Tab-separated table of C-alpha atoms and ligand atoms in Angstrom:
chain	number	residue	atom	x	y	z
A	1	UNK	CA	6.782	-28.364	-8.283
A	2	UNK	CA	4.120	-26.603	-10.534
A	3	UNK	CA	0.591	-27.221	-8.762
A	4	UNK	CA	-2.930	-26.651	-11.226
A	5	UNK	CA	-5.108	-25.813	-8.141
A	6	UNK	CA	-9.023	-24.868	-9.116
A	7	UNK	CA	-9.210	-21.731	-7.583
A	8	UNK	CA	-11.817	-20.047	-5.820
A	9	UNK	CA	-14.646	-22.727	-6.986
A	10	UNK	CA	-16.335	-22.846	-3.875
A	11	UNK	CA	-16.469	-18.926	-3.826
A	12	UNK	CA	-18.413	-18.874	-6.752
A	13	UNK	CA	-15.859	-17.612	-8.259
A	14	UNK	CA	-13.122	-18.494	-11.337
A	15	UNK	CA	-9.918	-16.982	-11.578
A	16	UNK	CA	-9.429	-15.174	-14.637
A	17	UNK	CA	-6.683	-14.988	-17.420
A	18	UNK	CA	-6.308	-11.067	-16.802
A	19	UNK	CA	-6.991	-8.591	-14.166
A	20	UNK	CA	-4.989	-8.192	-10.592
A	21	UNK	CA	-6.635	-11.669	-9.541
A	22	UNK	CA	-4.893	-13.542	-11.859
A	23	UNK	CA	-1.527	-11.456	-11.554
A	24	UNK	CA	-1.957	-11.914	-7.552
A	25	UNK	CA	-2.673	-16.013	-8.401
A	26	UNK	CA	0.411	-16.020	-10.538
A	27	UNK	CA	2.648	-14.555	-8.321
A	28	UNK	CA	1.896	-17.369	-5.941
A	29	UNK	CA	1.750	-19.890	-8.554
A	30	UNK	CA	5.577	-19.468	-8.665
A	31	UNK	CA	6.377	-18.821	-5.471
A	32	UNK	CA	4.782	-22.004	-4.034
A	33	UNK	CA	6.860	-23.876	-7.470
A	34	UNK	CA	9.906	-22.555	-6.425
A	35	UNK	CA	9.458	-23.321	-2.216
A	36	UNK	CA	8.103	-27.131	-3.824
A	37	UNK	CA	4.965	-26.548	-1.586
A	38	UNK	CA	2.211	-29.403	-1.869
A	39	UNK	CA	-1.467	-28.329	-3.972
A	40	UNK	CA	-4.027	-28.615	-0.150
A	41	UNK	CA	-1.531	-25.648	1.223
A	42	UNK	CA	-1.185	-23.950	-2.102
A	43	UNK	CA	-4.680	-24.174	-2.398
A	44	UNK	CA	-4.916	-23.119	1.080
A	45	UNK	CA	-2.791	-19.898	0.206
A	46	UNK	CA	-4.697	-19.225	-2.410
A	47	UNK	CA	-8.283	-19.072	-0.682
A	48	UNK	CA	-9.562	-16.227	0.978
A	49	UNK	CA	-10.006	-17.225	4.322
A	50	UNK	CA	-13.331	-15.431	4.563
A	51	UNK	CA	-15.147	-13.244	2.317
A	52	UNK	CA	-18.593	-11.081	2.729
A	53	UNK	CA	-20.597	-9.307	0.183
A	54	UNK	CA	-22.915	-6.587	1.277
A	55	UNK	CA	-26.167	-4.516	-0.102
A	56	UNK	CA	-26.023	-1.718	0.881
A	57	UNK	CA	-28.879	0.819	0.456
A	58	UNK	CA	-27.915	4.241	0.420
A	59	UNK	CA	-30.685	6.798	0.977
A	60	UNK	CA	-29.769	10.286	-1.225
A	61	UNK	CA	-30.508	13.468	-0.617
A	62	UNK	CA	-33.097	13.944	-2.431
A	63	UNK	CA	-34.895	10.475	-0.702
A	64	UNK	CA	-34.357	8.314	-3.526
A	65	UNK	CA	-32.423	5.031	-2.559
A	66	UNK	CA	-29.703	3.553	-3.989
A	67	UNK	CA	-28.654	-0.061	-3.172
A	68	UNK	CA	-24.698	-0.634	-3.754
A	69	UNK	CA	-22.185	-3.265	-2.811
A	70	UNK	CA	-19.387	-3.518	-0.926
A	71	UNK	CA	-17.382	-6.259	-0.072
A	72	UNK	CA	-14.634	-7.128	2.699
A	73	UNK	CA	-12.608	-10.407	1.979
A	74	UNK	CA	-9.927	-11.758	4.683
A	75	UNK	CA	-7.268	-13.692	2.817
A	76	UNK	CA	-4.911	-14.828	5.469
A	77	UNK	CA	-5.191	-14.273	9.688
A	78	UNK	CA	-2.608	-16.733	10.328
A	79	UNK	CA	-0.238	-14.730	11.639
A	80	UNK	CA	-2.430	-12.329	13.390
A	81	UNK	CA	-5.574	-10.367	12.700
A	82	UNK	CA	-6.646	-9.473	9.332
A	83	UNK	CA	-5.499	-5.679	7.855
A	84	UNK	CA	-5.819	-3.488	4.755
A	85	UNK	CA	-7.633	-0.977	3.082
A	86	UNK	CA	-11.299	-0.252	1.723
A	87	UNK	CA	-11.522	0.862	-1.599
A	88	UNK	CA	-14.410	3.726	-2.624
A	89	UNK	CA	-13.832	3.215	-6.403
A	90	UNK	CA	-16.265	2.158	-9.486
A	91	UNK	CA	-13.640	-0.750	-10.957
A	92	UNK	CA	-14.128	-2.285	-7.721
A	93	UNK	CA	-15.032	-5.826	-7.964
A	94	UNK	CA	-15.055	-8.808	-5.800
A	95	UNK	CA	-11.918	-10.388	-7.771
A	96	UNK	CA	-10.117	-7.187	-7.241
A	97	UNK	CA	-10.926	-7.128	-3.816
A	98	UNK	CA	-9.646	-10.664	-3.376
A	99	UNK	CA	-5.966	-9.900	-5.201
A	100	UNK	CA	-5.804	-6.575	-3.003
A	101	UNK	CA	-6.149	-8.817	0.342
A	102	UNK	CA	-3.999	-11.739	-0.776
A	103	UNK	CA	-1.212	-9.377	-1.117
A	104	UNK	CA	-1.815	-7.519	2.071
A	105	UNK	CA	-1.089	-10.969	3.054
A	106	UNK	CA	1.872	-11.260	1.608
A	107	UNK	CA	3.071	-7.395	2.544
A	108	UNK	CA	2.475	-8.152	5.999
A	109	UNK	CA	4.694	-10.763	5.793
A	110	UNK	CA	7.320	-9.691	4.331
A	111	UNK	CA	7.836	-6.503	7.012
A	112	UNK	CA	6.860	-8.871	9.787
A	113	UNK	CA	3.714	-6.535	10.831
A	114	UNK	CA	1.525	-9.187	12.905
A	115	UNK	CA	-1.132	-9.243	11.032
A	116	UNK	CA	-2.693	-11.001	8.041
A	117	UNK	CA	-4.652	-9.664	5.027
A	118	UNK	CA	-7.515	-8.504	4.199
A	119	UNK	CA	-9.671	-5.633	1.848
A	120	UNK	CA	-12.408	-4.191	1.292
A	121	UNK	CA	-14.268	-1.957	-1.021
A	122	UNK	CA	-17.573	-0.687	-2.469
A	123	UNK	CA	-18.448	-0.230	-5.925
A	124	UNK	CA	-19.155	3.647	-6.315
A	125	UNK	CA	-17.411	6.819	-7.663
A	126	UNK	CA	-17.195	8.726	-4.643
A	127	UNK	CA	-17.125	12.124	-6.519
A	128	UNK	CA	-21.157	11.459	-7.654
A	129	UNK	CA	-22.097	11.820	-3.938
A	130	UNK	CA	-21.960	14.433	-1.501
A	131	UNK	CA	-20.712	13.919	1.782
A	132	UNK	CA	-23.524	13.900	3.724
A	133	UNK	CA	-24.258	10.879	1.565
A	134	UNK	CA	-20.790	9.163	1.783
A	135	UNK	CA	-21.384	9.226	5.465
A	136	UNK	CA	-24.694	7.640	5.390
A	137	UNK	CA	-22.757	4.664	3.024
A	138	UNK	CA	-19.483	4.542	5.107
A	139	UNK	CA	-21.569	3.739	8.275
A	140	UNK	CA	-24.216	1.466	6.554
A	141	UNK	CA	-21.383	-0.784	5.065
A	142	UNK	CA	-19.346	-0.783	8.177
A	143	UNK	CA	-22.542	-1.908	10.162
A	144	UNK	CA	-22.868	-4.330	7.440
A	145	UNK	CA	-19.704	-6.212	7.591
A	146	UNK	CA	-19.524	-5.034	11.532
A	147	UNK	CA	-19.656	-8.937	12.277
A	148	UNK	CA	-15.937	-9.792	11.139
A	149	UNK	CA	-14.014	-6.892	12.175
A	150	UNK	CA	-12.167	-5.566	15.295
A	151	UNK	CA	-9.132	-4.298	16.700
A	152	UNK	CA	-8.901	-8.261	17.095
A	153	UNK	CA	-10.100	-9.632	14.225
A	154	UNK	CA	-9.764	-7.283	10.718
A	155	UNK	CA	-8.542	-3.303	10.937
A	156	UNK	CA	-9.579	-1.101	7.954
A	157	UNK	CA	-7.944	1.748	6.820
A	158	UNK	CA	-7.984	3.863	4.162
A	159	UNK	CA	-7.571	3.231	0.438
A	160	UNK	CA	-8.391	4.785	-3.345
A	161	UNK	CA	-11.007	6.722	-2.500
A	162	UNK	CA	-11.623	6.939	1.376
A	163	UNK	CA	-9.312	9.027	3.945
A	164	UNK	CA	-9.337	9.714	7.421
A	165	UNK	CA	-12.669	11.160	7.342
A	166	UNK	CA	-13.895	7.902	6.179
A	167	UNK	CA	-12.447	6.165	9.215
A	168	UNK	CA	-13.146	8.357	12.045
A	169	UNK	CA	-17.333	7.466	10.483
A	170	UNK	CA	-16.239	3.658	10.498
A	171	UNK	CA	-14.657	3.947	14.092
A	172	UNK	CA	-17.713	5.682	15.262
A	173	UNK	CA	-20.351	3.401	14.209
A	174	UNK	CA	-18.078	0.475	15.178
A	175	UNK	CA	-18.230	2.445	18.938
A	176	UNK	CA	-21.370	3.249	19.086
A	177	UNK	CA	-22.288	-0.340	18.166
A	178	UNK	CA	-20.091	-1.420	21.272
A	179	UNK	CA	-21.045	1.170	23.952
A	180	UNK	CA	-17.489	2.269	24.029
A	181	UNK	CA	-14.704	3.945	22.454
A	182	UNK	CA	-12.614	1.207	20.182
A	183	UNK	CA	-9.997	3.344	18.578
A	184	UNK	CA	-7.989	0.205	17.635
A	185	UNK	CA	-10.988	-1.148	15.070
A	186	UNK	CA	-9.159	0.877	11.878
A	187	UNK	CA	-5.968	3.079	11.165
A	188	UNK	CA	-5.672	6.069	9.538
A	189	UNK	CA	-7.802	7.995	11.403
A	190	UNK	CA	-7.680	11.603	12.073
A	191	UNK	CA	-4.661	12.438	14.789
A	192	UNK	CA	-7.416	13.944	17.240
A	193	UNK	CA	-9.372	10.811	17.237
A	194	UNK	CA	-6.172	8.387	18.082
A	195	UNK	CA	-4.718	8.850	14.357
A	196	UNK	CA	-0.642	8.004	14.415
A	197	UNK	CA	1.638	11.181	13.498
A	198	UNK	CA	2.864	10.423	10.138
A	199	UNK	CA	0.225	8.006	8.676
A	200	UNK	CA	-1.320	10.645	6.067
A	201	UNK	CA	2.167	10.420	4.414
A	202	UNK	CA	3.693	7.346	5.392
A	203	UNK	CA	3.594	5.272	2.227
A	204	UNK	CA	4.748	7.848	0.218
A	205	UNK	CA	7.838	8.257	3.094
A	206	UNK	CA	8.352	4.306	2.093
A	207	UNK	CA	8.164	4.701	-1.028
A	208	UNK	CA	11.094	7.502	-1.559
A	209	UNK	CA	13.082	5.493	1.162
A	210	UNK	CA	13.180	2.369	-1.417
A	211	UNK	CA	13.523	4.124	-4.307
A	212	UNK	CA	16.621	6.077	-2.955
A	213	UNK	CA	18.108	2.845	-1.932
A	214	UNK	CA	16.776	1.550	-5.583
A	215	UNK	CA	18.619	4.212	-7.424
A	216	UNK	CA	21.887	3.628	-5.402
A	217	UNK	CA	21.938	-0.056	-6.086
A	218	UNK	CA	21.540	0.987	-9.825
A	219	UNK	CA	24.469	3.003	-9.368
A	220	UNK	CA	22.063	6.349	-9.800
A	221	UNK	CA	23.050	9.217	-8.298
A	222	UNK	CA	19.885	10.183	-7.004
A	223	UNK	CA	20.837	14.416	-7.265
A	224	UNK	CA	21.601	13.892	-10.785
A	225	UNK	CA	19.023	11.283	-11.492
A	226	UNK	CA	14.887	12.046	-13.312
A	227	UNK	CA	11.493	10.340	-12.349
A	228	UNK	CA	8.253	10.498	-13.755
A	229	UNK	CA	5.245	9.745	-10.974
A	230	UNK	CA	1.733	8.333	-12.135
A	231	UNK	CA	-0.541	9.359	-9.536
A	232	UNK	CA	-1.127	12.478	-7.743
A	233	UNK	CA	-3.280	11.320	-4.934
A	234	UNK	CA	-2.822	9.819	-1.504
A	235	UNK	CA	0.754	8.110	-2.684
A	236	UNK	CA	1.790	10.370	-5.722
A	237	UNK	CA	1.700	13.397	-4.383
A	238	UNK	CA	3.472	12.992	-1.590
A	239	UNK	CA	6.318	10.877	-3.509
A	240	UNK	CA	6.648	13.265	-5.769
A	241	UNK	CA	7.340	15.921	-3.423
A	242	UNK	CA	9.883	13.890	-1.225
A	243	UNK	CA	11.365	12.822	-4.213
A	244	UNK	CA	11.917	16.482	-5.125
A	245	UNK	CA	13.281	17.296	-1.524
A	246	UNK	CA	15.899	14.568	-1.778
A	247	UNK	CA	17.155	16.062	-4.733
A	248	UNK	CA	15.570	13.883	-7.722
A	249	UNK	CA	14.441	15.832	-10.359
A	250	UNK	CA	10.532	14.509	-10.955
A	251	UNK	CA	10.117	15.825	-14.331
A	252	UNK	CA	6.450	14.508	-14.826
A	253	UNK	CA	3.303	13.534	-12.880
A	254	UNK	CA	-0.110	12.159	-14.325
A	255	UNK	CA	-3.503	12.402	-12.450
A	256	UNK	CA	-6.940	10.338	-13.431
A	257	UNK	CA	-7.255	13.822	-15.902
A	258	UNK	CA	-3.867	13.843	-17.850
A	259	UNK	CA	-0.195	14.741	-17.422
A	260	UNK	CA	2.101	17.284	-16.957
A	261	UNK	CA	5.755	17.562	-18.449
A	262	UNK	CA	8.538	19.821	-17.280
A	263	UNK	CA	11.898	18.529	-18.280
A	264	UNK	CA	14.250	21.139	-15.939
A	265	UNK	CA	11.925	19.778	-12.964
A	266	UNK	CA	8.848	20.636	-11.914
A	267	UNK	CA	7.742	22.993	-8.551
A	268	UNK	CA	5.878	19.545	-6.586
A	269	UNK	CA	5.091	22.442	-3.677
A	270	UNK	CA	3.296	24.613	-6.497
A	271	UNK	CA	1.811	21.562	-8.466
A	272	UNK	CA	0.176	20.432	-5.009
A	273	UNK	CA	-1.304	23.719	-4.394
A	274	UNK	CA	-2.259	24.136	-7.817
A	275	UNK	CA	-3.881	19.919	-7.579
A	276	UNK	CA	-5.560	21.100	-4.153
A	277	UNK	CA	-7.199	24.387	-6.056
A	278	UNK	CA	-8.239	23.037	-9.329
A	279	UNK	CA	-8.707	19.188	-8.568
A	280	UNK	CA	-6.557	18.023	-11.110
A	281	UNK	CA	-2.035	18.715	-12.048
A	282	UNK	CA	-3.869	19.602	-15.902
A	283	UNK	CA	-2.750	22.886	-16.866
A	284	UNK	CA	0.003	23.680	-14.081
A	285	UNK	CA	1.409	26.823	-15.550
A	286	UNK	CA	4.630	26.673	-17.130
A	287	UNK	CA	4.561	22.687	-17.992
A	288	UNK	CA	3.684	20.912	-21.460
A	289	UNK	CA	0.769	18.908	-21.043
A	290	UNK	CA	1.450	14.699	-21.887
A	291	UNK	CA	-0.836	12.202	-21.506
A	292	UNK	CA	-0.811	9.779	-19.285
A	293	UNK	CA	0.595	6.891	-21.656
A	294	UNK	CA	3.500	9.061	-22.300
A	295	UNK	CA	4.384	9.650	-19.169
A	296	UNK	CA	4.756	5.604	-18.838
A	297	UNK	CA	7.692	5.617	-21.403
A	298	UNK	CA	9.241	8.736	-20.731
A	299	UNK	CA	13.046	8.796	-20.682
A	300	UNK	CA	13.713	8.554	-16.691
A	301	UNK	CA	15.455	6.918	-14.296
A	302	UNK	CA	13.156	6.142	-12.100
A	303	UNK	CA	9.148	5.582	-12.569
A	304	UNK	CA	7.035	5.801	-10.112
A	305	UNK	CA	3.210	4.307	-10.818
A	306	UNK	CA	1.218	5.283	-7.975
A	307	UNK	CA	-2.025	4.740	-9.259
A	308	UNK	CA	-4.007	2.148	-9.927
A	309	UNK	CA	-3.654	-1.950	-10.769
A	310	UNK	CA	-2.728	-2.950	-14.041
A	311	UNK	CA	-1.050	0.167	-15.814
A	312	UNK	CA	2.455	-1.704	-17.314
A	313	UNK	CA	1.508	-4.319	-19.551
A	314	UNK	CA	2.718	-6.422	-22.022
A	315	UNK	CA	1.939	-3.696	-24.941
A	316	UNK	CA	3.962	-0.779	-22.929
A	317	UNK	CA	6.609	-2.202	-21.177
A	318	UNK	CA	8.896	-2.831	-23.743
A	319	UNK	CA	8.647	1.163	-24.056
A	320	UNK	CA	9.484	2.070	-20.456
A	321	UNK	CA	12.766	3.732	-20.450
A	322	UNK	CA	13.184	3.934	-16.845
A	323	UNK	CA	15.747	1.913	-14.998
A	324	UNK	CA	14.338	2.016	-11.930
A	325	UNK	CA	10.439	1.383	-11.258
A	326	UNK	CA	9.282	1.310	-7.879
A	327	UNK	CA	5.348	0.565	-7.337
A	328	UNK	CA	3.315	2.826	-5.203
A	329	UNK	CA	0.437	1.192	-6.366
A	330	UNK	CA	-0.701	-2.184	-5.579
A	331	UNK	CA	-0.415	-4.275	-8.700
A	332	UNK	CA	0.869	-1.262	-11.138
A	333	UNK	CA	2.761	-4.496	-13.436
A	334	UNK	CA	0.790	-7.501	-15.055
A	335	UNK	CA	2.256	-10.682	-14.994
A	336	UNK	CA	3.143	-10.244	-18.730
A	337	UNK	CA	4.774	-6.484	-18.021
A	338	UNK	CA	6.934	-8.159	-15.646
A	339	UNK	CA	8.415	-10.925	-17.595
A	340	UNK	CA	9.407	-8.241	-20.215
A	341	UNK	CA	10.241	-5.665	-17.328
A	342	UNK	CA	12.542	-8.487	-15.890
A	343	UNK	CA	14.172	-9.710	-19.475
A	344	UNK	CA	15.132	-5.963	-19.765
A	345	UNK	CA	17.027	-5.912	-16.549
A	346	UNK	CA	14.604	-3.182	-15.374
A	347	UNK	CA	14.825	-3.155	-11.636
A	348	UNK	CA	11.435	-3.606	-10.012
A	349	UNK	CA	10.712	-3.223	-6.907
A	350	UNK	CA	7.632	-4.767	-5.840
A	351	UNK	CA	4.502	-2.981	-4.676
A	352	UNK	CA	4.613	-5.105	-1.269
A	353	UNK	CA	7.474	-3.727	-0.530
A	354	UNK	CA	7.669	-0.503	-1.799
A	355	UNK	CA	4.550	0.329	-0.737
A	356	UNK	CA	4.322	-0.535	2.915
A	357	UNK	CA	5.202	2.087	4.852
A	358	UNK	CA	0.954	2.906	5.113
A	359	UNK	CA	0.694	-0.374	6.399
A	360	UNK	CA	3.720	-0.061	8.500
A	361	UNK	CA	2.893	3.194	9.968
A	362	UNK	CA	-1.265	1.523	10.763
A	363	UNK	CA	0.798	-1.212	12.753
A	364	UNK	CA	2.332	1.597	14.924
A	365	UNK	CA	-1.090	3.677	15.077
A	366	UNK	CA	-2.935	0.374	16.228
A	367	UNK	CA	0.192	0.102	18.887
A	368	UNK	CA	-0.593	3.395	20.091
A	369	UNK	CA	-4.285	2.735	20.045
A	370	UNK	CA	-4.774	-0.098	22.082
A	371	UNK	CA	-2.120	1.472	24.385
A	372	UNK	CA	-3.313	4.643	24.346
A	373	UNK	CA	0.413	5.428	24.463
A	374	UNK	CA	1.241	8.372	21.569
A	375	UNK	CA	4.543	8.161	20.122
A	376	UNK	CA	6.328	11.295	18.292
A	377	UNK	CA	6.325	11.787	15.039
A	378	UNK	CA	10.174	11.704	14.918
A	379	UNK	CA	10.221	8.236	16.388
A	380	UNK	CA	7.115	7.142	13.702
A	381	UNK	CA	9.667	8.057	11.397
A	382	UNK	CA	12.478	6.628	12.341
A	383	UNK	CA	11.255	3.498	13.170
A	384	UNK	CA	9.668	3.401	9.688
A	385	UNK	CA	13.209	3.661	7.974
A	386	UNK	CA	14.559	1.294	10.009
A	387	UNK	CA	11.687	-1.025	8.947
A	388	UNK	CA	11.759	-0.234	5.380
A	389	UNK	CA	15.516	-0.417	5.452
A	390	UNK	CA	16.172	-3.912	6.427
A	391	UNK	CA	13.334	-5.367	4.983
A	392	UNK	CA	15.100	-3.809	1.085
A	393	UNK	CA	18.309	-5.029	2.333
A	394	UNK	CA	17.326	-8.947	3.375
A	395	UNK	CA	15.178	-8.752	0.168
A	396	UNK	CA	18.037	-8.110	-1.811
A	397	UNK	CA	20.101	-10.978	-0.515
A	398	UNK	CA	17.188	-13.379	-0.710
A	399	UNK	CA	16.628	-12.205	-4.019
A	400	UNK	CA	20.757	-12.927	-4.560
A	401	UNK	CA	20.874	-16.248	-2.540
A	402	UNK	CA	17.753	-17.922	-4.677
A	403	UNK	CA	18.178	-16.117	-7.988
A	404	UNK	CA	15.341	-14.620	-8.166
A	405	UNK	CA	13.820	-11.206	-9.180
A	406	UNK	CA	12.838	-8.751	-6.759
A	407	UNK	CA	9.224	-9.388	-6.926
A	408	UNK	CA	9.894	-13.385	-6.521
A	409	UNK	CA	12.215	-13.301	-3.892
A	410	UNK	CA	9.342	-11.054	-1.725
A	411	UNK	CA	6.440	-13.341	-2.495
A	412	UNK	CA	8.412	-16.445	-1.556
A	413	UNK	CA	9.971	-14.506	1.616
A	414	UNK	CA	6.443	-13.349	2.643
A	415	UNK	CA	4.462	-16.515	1.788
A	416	UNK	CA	6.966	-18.817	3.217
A	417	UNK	CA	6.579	-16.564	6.455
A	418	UNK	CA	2.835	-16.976	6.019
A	419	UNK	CA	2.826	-21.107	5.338
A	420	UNK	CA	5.405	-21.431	8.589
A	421	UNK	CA	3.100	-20.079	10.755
A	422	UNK	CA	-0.281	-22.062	9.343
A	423	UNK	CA	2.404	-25.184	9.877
A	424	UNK	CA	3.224	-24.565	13.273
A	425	UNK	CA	-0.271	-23.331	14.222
A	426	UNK	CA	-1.679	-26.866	12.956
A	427	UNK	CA	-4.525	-27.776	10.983
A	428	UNK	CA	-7.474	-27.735	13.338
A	429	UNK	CA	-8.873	-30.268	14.000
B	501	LIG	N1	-4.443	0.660	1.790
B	501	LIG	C1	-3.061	0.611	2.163
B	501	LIG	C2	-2.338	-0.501	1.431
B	501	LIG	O1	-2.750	-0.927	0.388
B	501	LIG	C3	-2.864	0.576	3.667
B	501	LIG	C4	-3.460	-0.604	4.360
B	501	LIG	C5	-3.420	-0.485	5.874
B	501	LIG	O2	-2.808	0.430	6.395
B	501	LIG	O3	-4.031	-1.342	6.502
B	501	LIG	O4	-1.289	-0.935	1.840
């Protein structure tokens, strides 16, 4: 059954024809058609549970002030508290914000992590501010939205644009606020504060565990097989360099700047060091410089967007050549992109999958947090395999057993989890 839910109306809000919202309301669109669900719990799925907009003023260095605003929306707690990111970029907007939680939602679902979904964000280039002043922001907007989250109720972590640094502020204003230590409030915080080994690089870990298994269900030797990564930041750079150490030769990588092109392979140890010196993979000696369009349709095996929302579309797509695209990003496809993507038998493996090991590896830090319990970093990472393992493997059979593409089979897996649990919970009152 096809439902035509308003969306959003009492939010203020409509949903779009373009733009992650409307990919995100899509996605679910079919999903709920294909599990026959009725419009109140579509509806009901696709609601934010709870959102809050924030002003925040910002006082600069030189004692101007600034007032910006942030957001934090909570899509779905019904399987546990809200969890996901905030977002320190200038495209951020409350719509974005709203796709980014609704599939946290459905990511948390789908590797049974007990949580729901939830984002947040602030509209702001980071790099126009020093850090003195990101600190005085960071701490004003978590004060702000201080209200709805908790190691109970909504965990941050980090996202485009924020990083541990950014959390161990948030956790600190959340504790002083309290009059006690609350390490549990967000994940991805520094090791020293309560930070899980292996969080700084866990999605990327997640993301070259699917892709491996990707290539091999292609019938890709991964040893003899190419990949081009768009990205070079918290996901892409890491990717690309554990790509590399499994043997894959990653013959390109893009930043916000440009690209860079080496077709025998390039050095991902050198480019990083090269990234961390100059701020940007432009001009790494010894590769041709592409742009970042190019490096979209190169001929690969596998493609790797681990950048932003949005970046295959219905005018590139028919040019990827890859066989194999596995989405670091959230939202890297459009709702058009994928159609064409799927028509091509290009094998997609959806961001809430391929992406979760981050989210994965927060569960296990907010474990350890609230038990004050620290777990190796050899059992982080096995237990992160084994968690990005089987979920690939039941996806594929669900995928098999309904028919469906990869990307439908995990938002129907993952929202069916979700609409279970409102059922058995009950409508109150
Ligand atoms: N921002 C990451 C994501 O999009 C991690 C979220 C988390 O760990 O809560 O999955």
């Amino acid at each position: 059954m096809t439902t035509n839910v308003p969306l959003l109306q009492e939010t203020g809000s409509t949903a779009r024809d373009e733009g992650p919202l409307a990919d995100a309301q899509a996605q679910l669109a079919a999903a709920v058609a294909t599990l026959g669900y009725e419009p109140g719990l579509h509806e009901l799925l696709a609601r934010p549970r709870r959102e809050m907009t924030v002003s925040i003023p910002l006082r600069r260095d030189d004692g101007s002030v600034e007032v910006l605003t942030g957001h934090r929306v909570q899509h779905n707690f019904s399987r546990g508290p809200a969890k996901g990111g905030v977002r320190y970029s200038p495209r951020v907007s409350l719509d974005e914000v709203r796709a980014l939680a609704m599939w946290m939602t459905w990511k948390c679902a789908l590797l049974d992590v007990p949580y729901g979904g939830a984002k947040g964000g602030i509209t702001v280039d980071p790099r126009r501010y020093t850090r003195p002043e990101i600190e005085r922001l960071t701490r004003r907007y978590t004060s702000e939205i201080l209200p709805i989250i908790g190691p109970d109720k909504d965990v941050p972590a980090p996202d485009i644009g924020t990083d541990e640094q950014t959390m161990a502020w948030m956790m600190d204003t959340y504790s002083v606020s309290s009059g006690y230590t609350v390490p549990g409030v967000v994940t991805g915080k520094p090791v020293a504060l309560g930070g899980s080994l292996g969080r700084a690089s866990a999605t990327s870990a997640g993301v070259v565990h699917i892709a491996l298994a990707a290539l091999e269900h292609r019938g890709i030797t991964a040893t003899r097989s190419t990949a081009a990564v768009q990205g070079f930041g918290k996901v892409g750079a890491d990717a690309a360099l554990f790509l590399a150490e499994a043997g894959v030769r990653v013959v390109a990588v893009s930043d916000q700047y440009g690209a860079v092109h080496q077709q025998d392979g390039l050095n991902i140890h050198t480019l990083q060091q090269h990234a961390a010196a100059t701020g940007s993979v432009v001009g790494f000696p010894g590769a041709e410089a592409i742009s970042g369009e190019e490096l979209l349709t190169l001929d690969v095996d596998l493609l790797v967007p681990a950048a932003v929302e949005g970046v295959l579309t219905g005018a590139n797509s028919r040019d990827v050549r890859a066989r194999v695209i596995v989405e670091g990003a959230n939202g890297p496809t459009t709702a058009e992109a994928d159609r064409i993507l799927a028509d091509r038998d290009v094998l997609v493996v959806p961001d809430i999958l391929a992406n979760a090991g981050g989210v994965i590896v927060s569960y296990f830090e907010w474990v350890q947090s609230n038990q004050a319990y620290w777990w190796s970093r050899q059992e982080v990472d096995d237990r992160l395999a084994r968690r990005m393992h089987t979920a690939w493997h039941h996806l594929l059979d669900a995928a098999a057993a309904r028919g469906l593409t990869l990307r439908e089979a995990a938002t129907v897996t993952a929202v069916e989890r979700v609409a279970d649990a409102h059922r058995t919970r009950g409508l109150y009152p």
